[in-house]
Amino acid sequence: MITVALAKGALLQDSITCLQAAGLDFSTLTAPGNRQLMVDSPCGRARALLVRNADVPVYVAYGQAQLGVVGDDVLREHPLELARLVDLEFGGCRMAVAVKCSSPYRRAADLPAHCRVASKFIHCARTFFDGLDLPVDLIQLQGSVELGPLTGMSEAIVDLVATGRTLQENGLVAIEDLFLSTARLVGNPLALRMDRGRLQGVVEAVRHVAQIRSRQR
Amino acid sequence: MITVALAKGALLQDSITCLQAAGLDFSTLTAPGNRQLMVDSPCGRARALLVRNADVPVYVAYGQAQLGVVGDDVLREHPLELARLVDLEFGGCRMAVAVKCSSPYRRAADLPAHCRVASKFIHCARTFFDGLDLPVDLIQLQGSVELGPLTGMSEAIVDLVATGRTLQENGLVAIEDLFLSTARLVGNPLALRMDRGRLQGVVEAVRHVAQIRSRQR
């Protein structure tokens, strides 16, 4: 039995579609009224675990899932020993520094030293500002990071931007990208090493699906 | 203007009812279709910030809110310099160690050394097991902690239990409580020190409401 950890939220539908094209049907996860977090595929060869974004790398790293689908942003924020197998190219978004539209700062490097920056992605933000050699006071938030500048708590934020609508609605503007992020297929290194072909078969099927979709774009 | 940080989720309705009885009306936060995270009370004397549980102590500690309502569990998990003002006595739940019903362990101290324990409340769990002098391998999860034992990733979990329904539905049983938790009114220490009476007036009104409700129980 192959277990695949899938992330709740924005990536879920595309993850299911991609795996379905590769032969693993977990569509019952999004069936109306489903409350189960663990479902078997009708073929009986595979099981899906539906977990929070940041928990996908944990289940794969500990080997409870051999494979997982999760955003590159999460992998960068929670570095664990995982095999990065396929860039699935959906769920595209960027990690960006944003400030109020009225802010005088238009590049991250212009931000004043020791200013406050709010983020859910403390590790990514720390790495970025360390790279700029700019010491900032990072404030970890769990959600609604846009409230940081709106309440005056922070000068800037580091957050994921997909359409940019949330920033716009809150009078914020992105001034610099840290990186672009897309969904990735990841694997447990030990499980891949011990694999007798079935796991590799799934990985190849997913890679094939991703290549076809990439050409169609 | 007094700003009060309120936690989204289970505590929100009771928080609004309590503050309303104390003279601050933030009921527009739960009005149908409301998307605003910052609302002013009709009296114009106060503003509410609607944020995630763990963000309430942050906004109060940084002074963007002078007061906040949040569960004691969150205050214990994210220790920040806050004044604990009133035990509001609603939102009661307990932080507990739970295992599978089929587990042979019936006390936390019986768990084998170096076993894995999954939790969203890593700090609380660490403090508890350190107190037992029992070294365990803590696994931080963001949600659906009950999947830890179900998938075989962990022997036990440390999680909040309100009705116990989630545990029961997943074949788990609580074997020991770490502490009981209720909602608390907290304040920014500096704001309280600089206060000329208005903040203290709100605190006293909330304390009065809490006392009346306590007697009614």
Coordinates of N, CA, C and O in Angstrom, one line a residue, chain A residues 61-189:
Chain A
A61 N 8.4 12.7 5.9 CA 9.7 12.6 6.5 C 9.7 11.4 7.5 O 10.7 10.7 7.6
Y62 N 8.6 11.3 8.3 CA 8.5 10.2 9.3 C 8.2 8.9 8.6 O 8.1 7.8 9.3
G63 N 7.9 8.9 7.3 CA 7.6 7.6 6.6 C 6.2 7.1 6.7 O 5.9 6.0 6.2
Q64 N 5.3 7.9 7.4 CA 3.9 7.5 7.4 C 3.2 7.6 6.1 O 2.2 6.9 5.8
A65 N 3.7 8.5 5.3 CA 3.4 8.6 3.8 C 4.7 8.4 3.1 O 5.7 9.0 3.5
Q66 N 4.6 7.7 2.0 CA 5.9 7.5 1.1 C 6.0 8.7 0.2 O 7.1 9.1 -0.2
L67 N 4.8 9.3 -0.2 CA 4.8 10.4 -1.1 C 3.9 11.5 -0.5 O 3.1 11.3 0.3
G68 N 4.2 12.7 -1.0 CA 3.4 13.9 -0.6 C 3.3 14.9 -1.7 O 4.2 15.0 -2.5
V69 N 2.2 15.7 -1.7 CA 2.1 16.8 -2.6 C 2.0 18.1 -1.8 O 1.0 18.2 -1.0
V70 N 2.9 19.0 -2.0 CA 2.9 20.2 -1.1 C 3.6 21.4 -1.8 O 4.4 21.2 -2.7
G71 N 3.3 22.6 -1.5 CA 3.9 23.8 -2.1 C 5.4 23.9 -1.7 O 5.8 23.6 -0.6
D72 N 6.2 24.4 -2.7 CA 7.6 24.6 -2.4 C 7.8 25.6 -1.2 O 8.8 25.5 -0.5
D73 N 6.9 26.5 -1.0 CA 6.9 27.5 0.1 C 7.0 26.7 1.4 O 7.8 27.1 2.3
V74 N 6.2 25.7 1.5 CA 6.2 24.9 2.8 C 7.5 24.1 3.0 O 8.0 24.1 4.1
L75 N 8.0 23.6 1.9 CA 9.2 22.9 1.9 C 10.4 23.8 2.3 O 11.3 23.4 3.1
R76 N 10.3 25.0 1.8 CA 11.4 26.0 2.2 C 11.3 26.4 3.7 O 12.3 26.7 4.3
E77 N 10.0 26.5 4.1 CA 9.8 27.0 5.5 C 10.1 25.9 6.5 O 10.5 26.2 7.7
H78 N 9.8 24.7 6.2 CA 10.0 23.6 7.1 C 11.0 22.6 6.5 O 10.6 21.5 6.0
P79 N 12.3 22.9 6.6 CA 13.3 22.0 5.9 C 13.4 20.7 6.6 O 13.8 20.6 7.8
L80 N 13.0 19.6 5.9 CA 13.1 18.3 6.4 C 13.8 17.4 5.4 O 13.9 17.8 4.2
E81 N 14.2 16.2 5.7 CA 14.9 15.4 4.8 C 13.9 14.7 3.9 O 13.4 13.7 4.2
L82 N 13.7 15.3 2.7 CA 12.8 14.7 1.7 C 13.4 14.7 0.4 O 14.2 15.5 0.1
A83 N 12.9 13.7 -0.5 CA 13.4 13.7 -1.9 C 12.4 14.6 -2.7 O 11.2 14.4 -2.6
R84 N 12.9 15.6 -3.4 CA 12.1 16.4 -4.2 C 12.0 15.7 -5.6 O 13.0 15.7 -6.3
L85 N 10.8 15.3 -6.0 CA 10.7 14.4 -7.1 C 10.3 15.1 -8.4 O 10.9 15.0 -9.4
V86 N 9.1 15.8 -8.3 CA 8.6 16.4 -9.5 C 8.0 17.8 -9.2 O 7.3 18.0 -8.2
D87 N 8.3 18.7 -10.1 CA 7.7 20.0 -10.0 C 6.4 19.9 -10.8 O 6.4 19.7 -12.0
L88 N 5.3 20.0 -10.1 CA 3.9 19.8 -10.7 C 3.4 21.0 -11.4 O 2.4 20.9 -12.1
E89 N 4.0 22.1 -11.2 CA 3.7 23.4 -11.9 C 2.4 24.0 -11.7 O 2.0 25.0 -12.3
F90 N 1.5 23.4 -10.8 CA 0.3 24.1 -10.4 C 0.4 24.8 -9.1 O 1.4 24.6 -8.4
G91 N -0.6 25.5 -8.7 CA -0.6 26.2 -7.4 C 0.5 27.3 -7.4 O 1.1 27.6 -6.3
G92 N 0.7 27.9 -8.5 CA 1.8 28.9 -8.6 C 1.5 30.2 -7.7 O 0.3 30.7 -7.7
C93 N 2.5 30.6 -7.0 CA 2.3 31.9 -6.3 C 3.7 32.3 -5.9 O 4.7 31.7 -6.3
R94 N 3.9 33.5 -5.4 CA 5.2 34.0 -5.1 C 5.2 34.4 -3.6 O 4.3 34.9 -3.1
M95 N 6.4 34.3 -3.0 CA 6.7 34.8 -1.7 C 7.2 36.2 -1.8 O 8.2 36.3 -2.5
A96 N 6.5 37.1 -1.3 CA 6.9 38.5 -1.5 C 7.0 39.4 -0.3 O 6.3 39.1 0.7
V97 N 7.8 40.4 -0.3 CA 7.8 41.5 0.7 C 6.7 42.5 0.2 O 6.7 42.9 -0.9
A98 N 5.8 42.9 1.1 CA 4.8 43.9 0.8 C 4.8 45.0 1.9 O 5.1 44.7 3.1
V99 N 4.4 46.2 1.5 CA 4.3 47.3 2.4 C 3.0 48.0 2.1 O 2.4 47.8 1.1
K100 N 2.7 49.0 2.9 CA 1.5 49.8 2.6 C 1.8 50.6 1.3 O 2.9 51.0 1.1
C101 N 0.7 50.9 0.6 CA 0.9 51.7 -0.7 C 1.5 53.0 -0.3 O 2.2 53.6 -1.2
S102 N 1.2 53.6 0.9 CA 1.7 54.9 1.2 C 3.2 54.8 1.8 O 3.7 55.9 2.1
S103 N 3.7 53.6 1.8 CA 5.1 53.5 2.4 C 6.1 54.1 1.4 O 6.0 54.1 0.2
P104 N 7.2 54.8 2.0 CA 8.2 55.3 1.1 C 9.1 54.3 0.5 O 9.9 54.6 -0.4
Y105 N 9.1 53.0 1.0 CA 10.0 52.0 0.6 C 9.6 51.2 -0.6 O 8.5 50.7 -0.6
R106 N 10.4 51.1 -1.6 CA 10.1 50.4 -2.8 C 11.0 49.3 -3.1 O 10.8 48.6 -4.1
R107 N 12.0 49.0 -2.3 CA 12.8 47.8 -2.4 C 13.0 47.3 -0.9 O 13.1 48.1 0.0
A108 N 13.2 46.0 -0.8 CA 13.4 45.4 0.5 C 14.6 46.0 1.2 O 14.6 46.3 2.4
A109 N 15.7 46.2 0.4 CA 16.9 46.7 0.9 C 16.8 48.1 1.4 O 17.7 48.6 2.2
D110 N 15.7 48.8 1.0 CA 15.5 50.2 1.5 C 14.9 50.3 2.9 O 14.9 51.3 3.6
L111 N 14.3 49.1 3.4 CA 13.6 49.1 4.7 C 14.7 49.5 5.7 O 15.8 49.1 5.7
P112 N 14.2 50.2 6.7 CA 15.2 50.7 7.8 C 15.6 49.5 8.6 O 14.8 48.6 8.9
A113 N 16.9 49.5 9.0 CA 17.4 48.4 9.9 C 16.6 48.3 11.2 O 16.1 49.4 11.7
H114 N 16.3 47.1 11.7 CA 15.6 46.9 12.9 C 14.1 47.2 12.8 O 13.4 47.3 13.8
C115 N 13.6 47.4 11.6 CA 12.2 47.6 11.4 C 11.5 46.3 11.7 O 12.1 45.2 11.6
R116 N 10.2 46.3 11.9 CA 9.4 45.1 12.2 C 8.8 44.5 10.9 O 8.2 45.3 10.1
V117 N 8.9 43.2 10.7 CA 8.4 42.5 9.6 C 7.5 41.4 10.1 O 8.0 40.5 10.8
A118 N 6.2 41.3 9.7 CA 5.4 40.2 10.2 C 5.3 39.2 9.1 O 5.2 39.5 7.9
S119 N 5.2 37.9 9.5 CA 5.1 36.8 8.6 C 4.7 35.5 9.2 O 4.9 35.3 10.4
K120 N 4.0 34.7 8.4 CA 3.8 33.3 8.8 C 5.0 32.5 8.4 O 5.2 31.4 8.9
F121 N 5.9 33.0 7.6 CA 7.0 32.3 7.0 C 8.3 32.9 7.6 O 9.1 33.5 6.9
I122 N 8.5 32.7 8.9 CA 9.6 33.3 9.6 C 11.0 32.8 9.1 O 11.9 33.6 9.0
H123 N 11.0 31.5 8.8 CA 12.3 30.9 8.3 C 12.7 31.5 7.0 O 13.8 31.9 6.8
C124 N 11.7 31.6 6.0 CA 12.0 32.1 4.7 C 12.4 33.6 4.8 O 13.3 34.1 4.2
A125 N 11.6 34.3 5.7 CA 11.9 35.8 5.8 C 13.3 36.0 6.4 O 14.1 36.8 6.0
R126 N 13.6 35.2 7.5 CA 15.0 35.3 8.1 C 16.1 35.1 7.1 O 17.0 35.9 7.0
T127 N 16.0 34.0 6.3 CA 17.0 33.7 5.3 C 17.1 34.8 4.3 O 18.2 35.2 3.9
F128 N 16.0 35.4 3.9 CA 16.0 36.5 2.9 C 16.7 37.7 3.4 O 17.6 38.3 2.8
F129 N 16.3 38.2 4.6 CA 16.9 39.4 5.1 C 18.3 39.2 5.6 O 19.1 40.2 5.5
D130 N 18.7 38.0 6.0 CA 20.1 37.7 6.3 C 20.9 37.9 5.0 O 22.0 38.4 5.0
G131 N 20.3 37.4 3.9 CA 21.0 37.5 2.6 C 21.2 39.0 2.2 O 22.2 39.3 1.5
L132 N 20.3 39.8 2.6 CA 20.4 41.3 2.3 C 21.4 42.0 3.3 O 21.6 43.2 3.2
D133 N 21.7 41.2 4.4 CA 22.5 41.8 5.5 C 21.7 42.9 6.2 O 22.3 43.9 6.6
L134 N 20.4 42.7 6.2 CA 19.6 43.7 6.9 C 18.9 43.1 8.1 O 18.1 42.2 8.0
P135 N 19.3 43.6 9.3 CA 18.7 43.1 10.5 C 17.3 43.6 10.7 O 17.1 44.8 10.7
V136 N 16.3 42.7 10.8 CA 14.9 43.2 11.0 C 14.3 42.4 12.2 O 14.8 41.3 12.6
D137 N 13.3 42.9 12.8 CA 12.6 42.3 13.9 C 11.4 41.5 13.4 O 10.4 42.1 13.0
L138 N 11.6 40.2 13.3 CA 10.5 39.4 12.7 C 9.5 39.1 13.7 O 9.8 38.7 14.9
I139 N 8.2 39.2 13.3 CA 7.1 38.9 14.2 C 6.3 37.8 13.6 O 5.8 37.9 12.5
Q140 N 6.2 36.7 14.3 CA 5.5 35.5 13.7 C 4.0 35.6 14.0 O 3.6 35.8 15.1
L141 N 3.3 35.6 12.9 CA 1.8 35.5 13.0 C 1.3 34.2 12.4 O 2.0 33.6 11.6
Q142 N 0.1 33.8 12.7 CA -0.5 32.6 12.2 C -1.4 32.9 11.0 O -1.7 32.0 10.2
G143 N -1.9 34.1 10.9 CA -2.9 34.3 9.8 C -3.1 35.8 9.7 O -2.6 36.6 10.5
S144 N -3.8 36.2 8.6 CA -4.2 37.6 8.4 C -3.0 38.6 8.6 O -3.1 39.6 9.3
V145 N -1.9 38.2 7.9 CA -0.6 38.9 8.1 C -0.8 40.4 7.7 O -0.1 41.3 8.2
E146 N -1.7 40.6 6.8 CA -1.9 42.0 6.2 C -2.3 43.0 7.4 O -2.2 44.2 7.2
L147 N -2.8 42.4 8.5 CA -3.1 43.3 9.6 C -1.9 43.9 10.3 O -2.0 45.0 10.9
G148 N -0.7 43.3 10.0 CA 0.5 43.9 10.6 C 0.8 45.3 10.2 O 0.8 46.2 11.1
P149 N 0.9 45.7 8.9 CA 1.0 47.1 8.6 C -0.2 47.9 8.8 O -0.1 49.1 9.2
L150 N -1.4 47.3 8.7 CA -2.6 48.1 8.9 C -2.8 48.6 10.3 O -3.3 49.7 10.5
T151 N -2.4 47.8 11.3 CA -2.5 48.2 12.7 C -1.3 49.0 13.1 O -1.2 49.5 14.2
G152 N -0.3 49.1 12.2 CA 1.0 49.8 12.6 C 1.9 48.9 13.4 O 2.9 49.4 13.9
M153 N 1.7 47.6 13.5 CA 2.6 46.8 14.2 C 3.9 46.5 13.5 O 4.9 46.4 14.1
S154 N 3.8 46.4 12.1 CA 5.0 46.2 11.4 C 5.0 47.1 10.1 O 4.0 47.5 9.6
E155 N 6.3 47.3 9.7 CA 6.5 48.2 8.5 C 6.2 47.4 7.3 O 5.7 48.0 6.3
A156 N 6.5 46.1 7.3 CA 6.3 45.3 6.1 C 5.8 43.9 6.5 O 5.8 43.5 7.7
I157 N 5.5 43.1 5.5 CA 5.2 41.7 5.7 C 5.9 40.8 4.6 O 6.4 41.4 3.6
V158 N 6.1 39.6 4.9 CA 6.5 38.6 4.0 C 5.4 37.6 3.9 O 5.1 36.9 4.9
D159 N 4.8 37.4 2.7 CA 3.7 36.5 2.6 C 3.5 36.0 1.2 O 4.1 36.5 0.2
L160 N 2.7 34.9 1.1 CA 2.4 34.4 -0.2 C 1.5 35.2 -1.0 O 0.5 35.7 -0.4
V161 N 1.7 35.5 -2.3 CA 0.8 36.3 -3.1 C 0.4 35.4 -4.3 O 1.3 34.9 -5.0
A162 N -0.9 35.2 -4.5 CA -1.3 34.4 -5.6 C -1.9 35.4 -6.6 O -1.2 35.8 -7.6
T163 N -3.1 35.9 -6.4 CA -3.7 36.9 -7.3 C -3.3 38.3 -7.0 O -3.4 39.2 -7.8
G164 N -2.9 38.5 -5.7 CA -2.6 39.9 -5.3 C -3.9 40.6 -4.8 O -3.8 41.8 -4.4
R165 N -5.0 39.9 -4.8 CA -6.3 40.6 -4.4 C -6.3 41.0 -2.9 O -6.7 42.1 -2.6
T166 N -5.8 40.1 -2.1 CA -5.8 40.4 -0.6 C -4.9 41.6 -0.3 O -5.3 42.5 0.4
L167 N -3.8 41.7 -1.0 CA -2.9 42.9 -0.8 C -3.7 44.1 -1.2 O -3.7 45.1 -0.5
Q168 N -4.2 44.1 -2.4 CA -4.9 45.2 -3.0 C -6.1 45.7 -2.1 O -6.2 46.9 -1.8
E169 N -6.9 44.7 -1.6 CA -8.0 45.0 -0.8 C -7.6 45.7 0.5 O -8.4 46.4 1.2
N170 N -6.3 45.5 0.9 CA -5.9 46.0 2.2 C -4.9 47.2 2.0 O -4.2 47.5 3.0
G171 N -4.8 47.7 0.8 CA -4.0 48.9 0.6 C -2.5 48.6 0.7 O -1.7 49.4 1.1
L172 N -2.1 47.3 0.4 CA -0.7 46.9 0.4 C -0.2 46.7 -1.0 O -1.0 46.4 -1.9
V173 N 1.1 46.8 -1.2 CA 1.7 46.5 -2.5 C 3.0 45.7 -2.3 O 3.8 45.9 -1.4
A174 N 3.2 44.7 -3.2 CA 4.4 43.8 -3.2 C 5.5 44.6 -3.7 O 5.4 45.3 -4.8
I175 N 6.6 44.6 -3.1 CA 7.8 45.4 -3.6 C 9.0 44.5 -4.0 O 9.8 45.0 -4.7
E176 N 8.9 43.2 -3.6 CA 10.1 42.4 -4.0 C 9.7 40.9 -3.8 O 9.1 40.6 -2.8
D177 N 10.1 40.1 -4.7 CA 9.8 38.6 -4.6 C 11.0 37.9 -3.9 O 12.2 38.2 -4.3
L178 N 10.7 37.0 -3.0 CA 11.7 36.1 -2.4 C 12.0 35.0 -3.4 O 13.1 34.6 -3.7
F179 N 10.9 34.3 -3.8 CA 10.9 33.2 -4.8 C 9.6 32.9 -5.3 O 8.6 33.4 -4.7
L180 N 9.5 32.1 -6.4 CA 8.2 31.6 -6.9 C 8.0 30.3 -6.3 O 9.0 29.5 -6.1
S181 N 6.8 29.9 -6.1 CA 6.5 28.6 -5.5 C 5.4 27.8 -6.4 O 4.5 28.5 -6.9
T182 N 5.6 26.5 -6.5 CA 4.6 25.7 -7.2 C 4.5 24.4 -6.4 O 5.4 24.1 -5.5
A183 N 3.5 23.6 -6.7 CA 3.3 22.3 -6.0 C 4.4 21.3 -6.4 O 4.8 21.3 -7.5
R184 N 4.9 20.5 -5.4 CA 5.9 19.5 -5.7 C 5.5 18.2 -5.2 O 4.8 18.1 -4.2
L185 N 5.9 17.1 -5.9 CA 5.8 15.8 -5.4 C 7.1 15.5 -4.7 O 8.2 15.6 -5.2
V186 N 6.9 15.1 -3.4 CA 8.1 14.7 -2.6 C 7.9 13.3 -2.1 O 6.9 12.7 -2.1
G187 N 9.1 12.7 -1.7 CA 9.1 11.3 -1.3 C 10.0 11.1 0.0 O 10.9 11.9 0.2
N188 N 9.7 10.0 0.6 CA 10.5 9.6 1.8 C 11.8 8.9 1.2 O 11.6 7.9 0.5
P189 N 12.9 9.4 1.5 CA 14.2 8.9 0.9 C 14.4 7.4 1.2 O 14.7 6.7 0.2

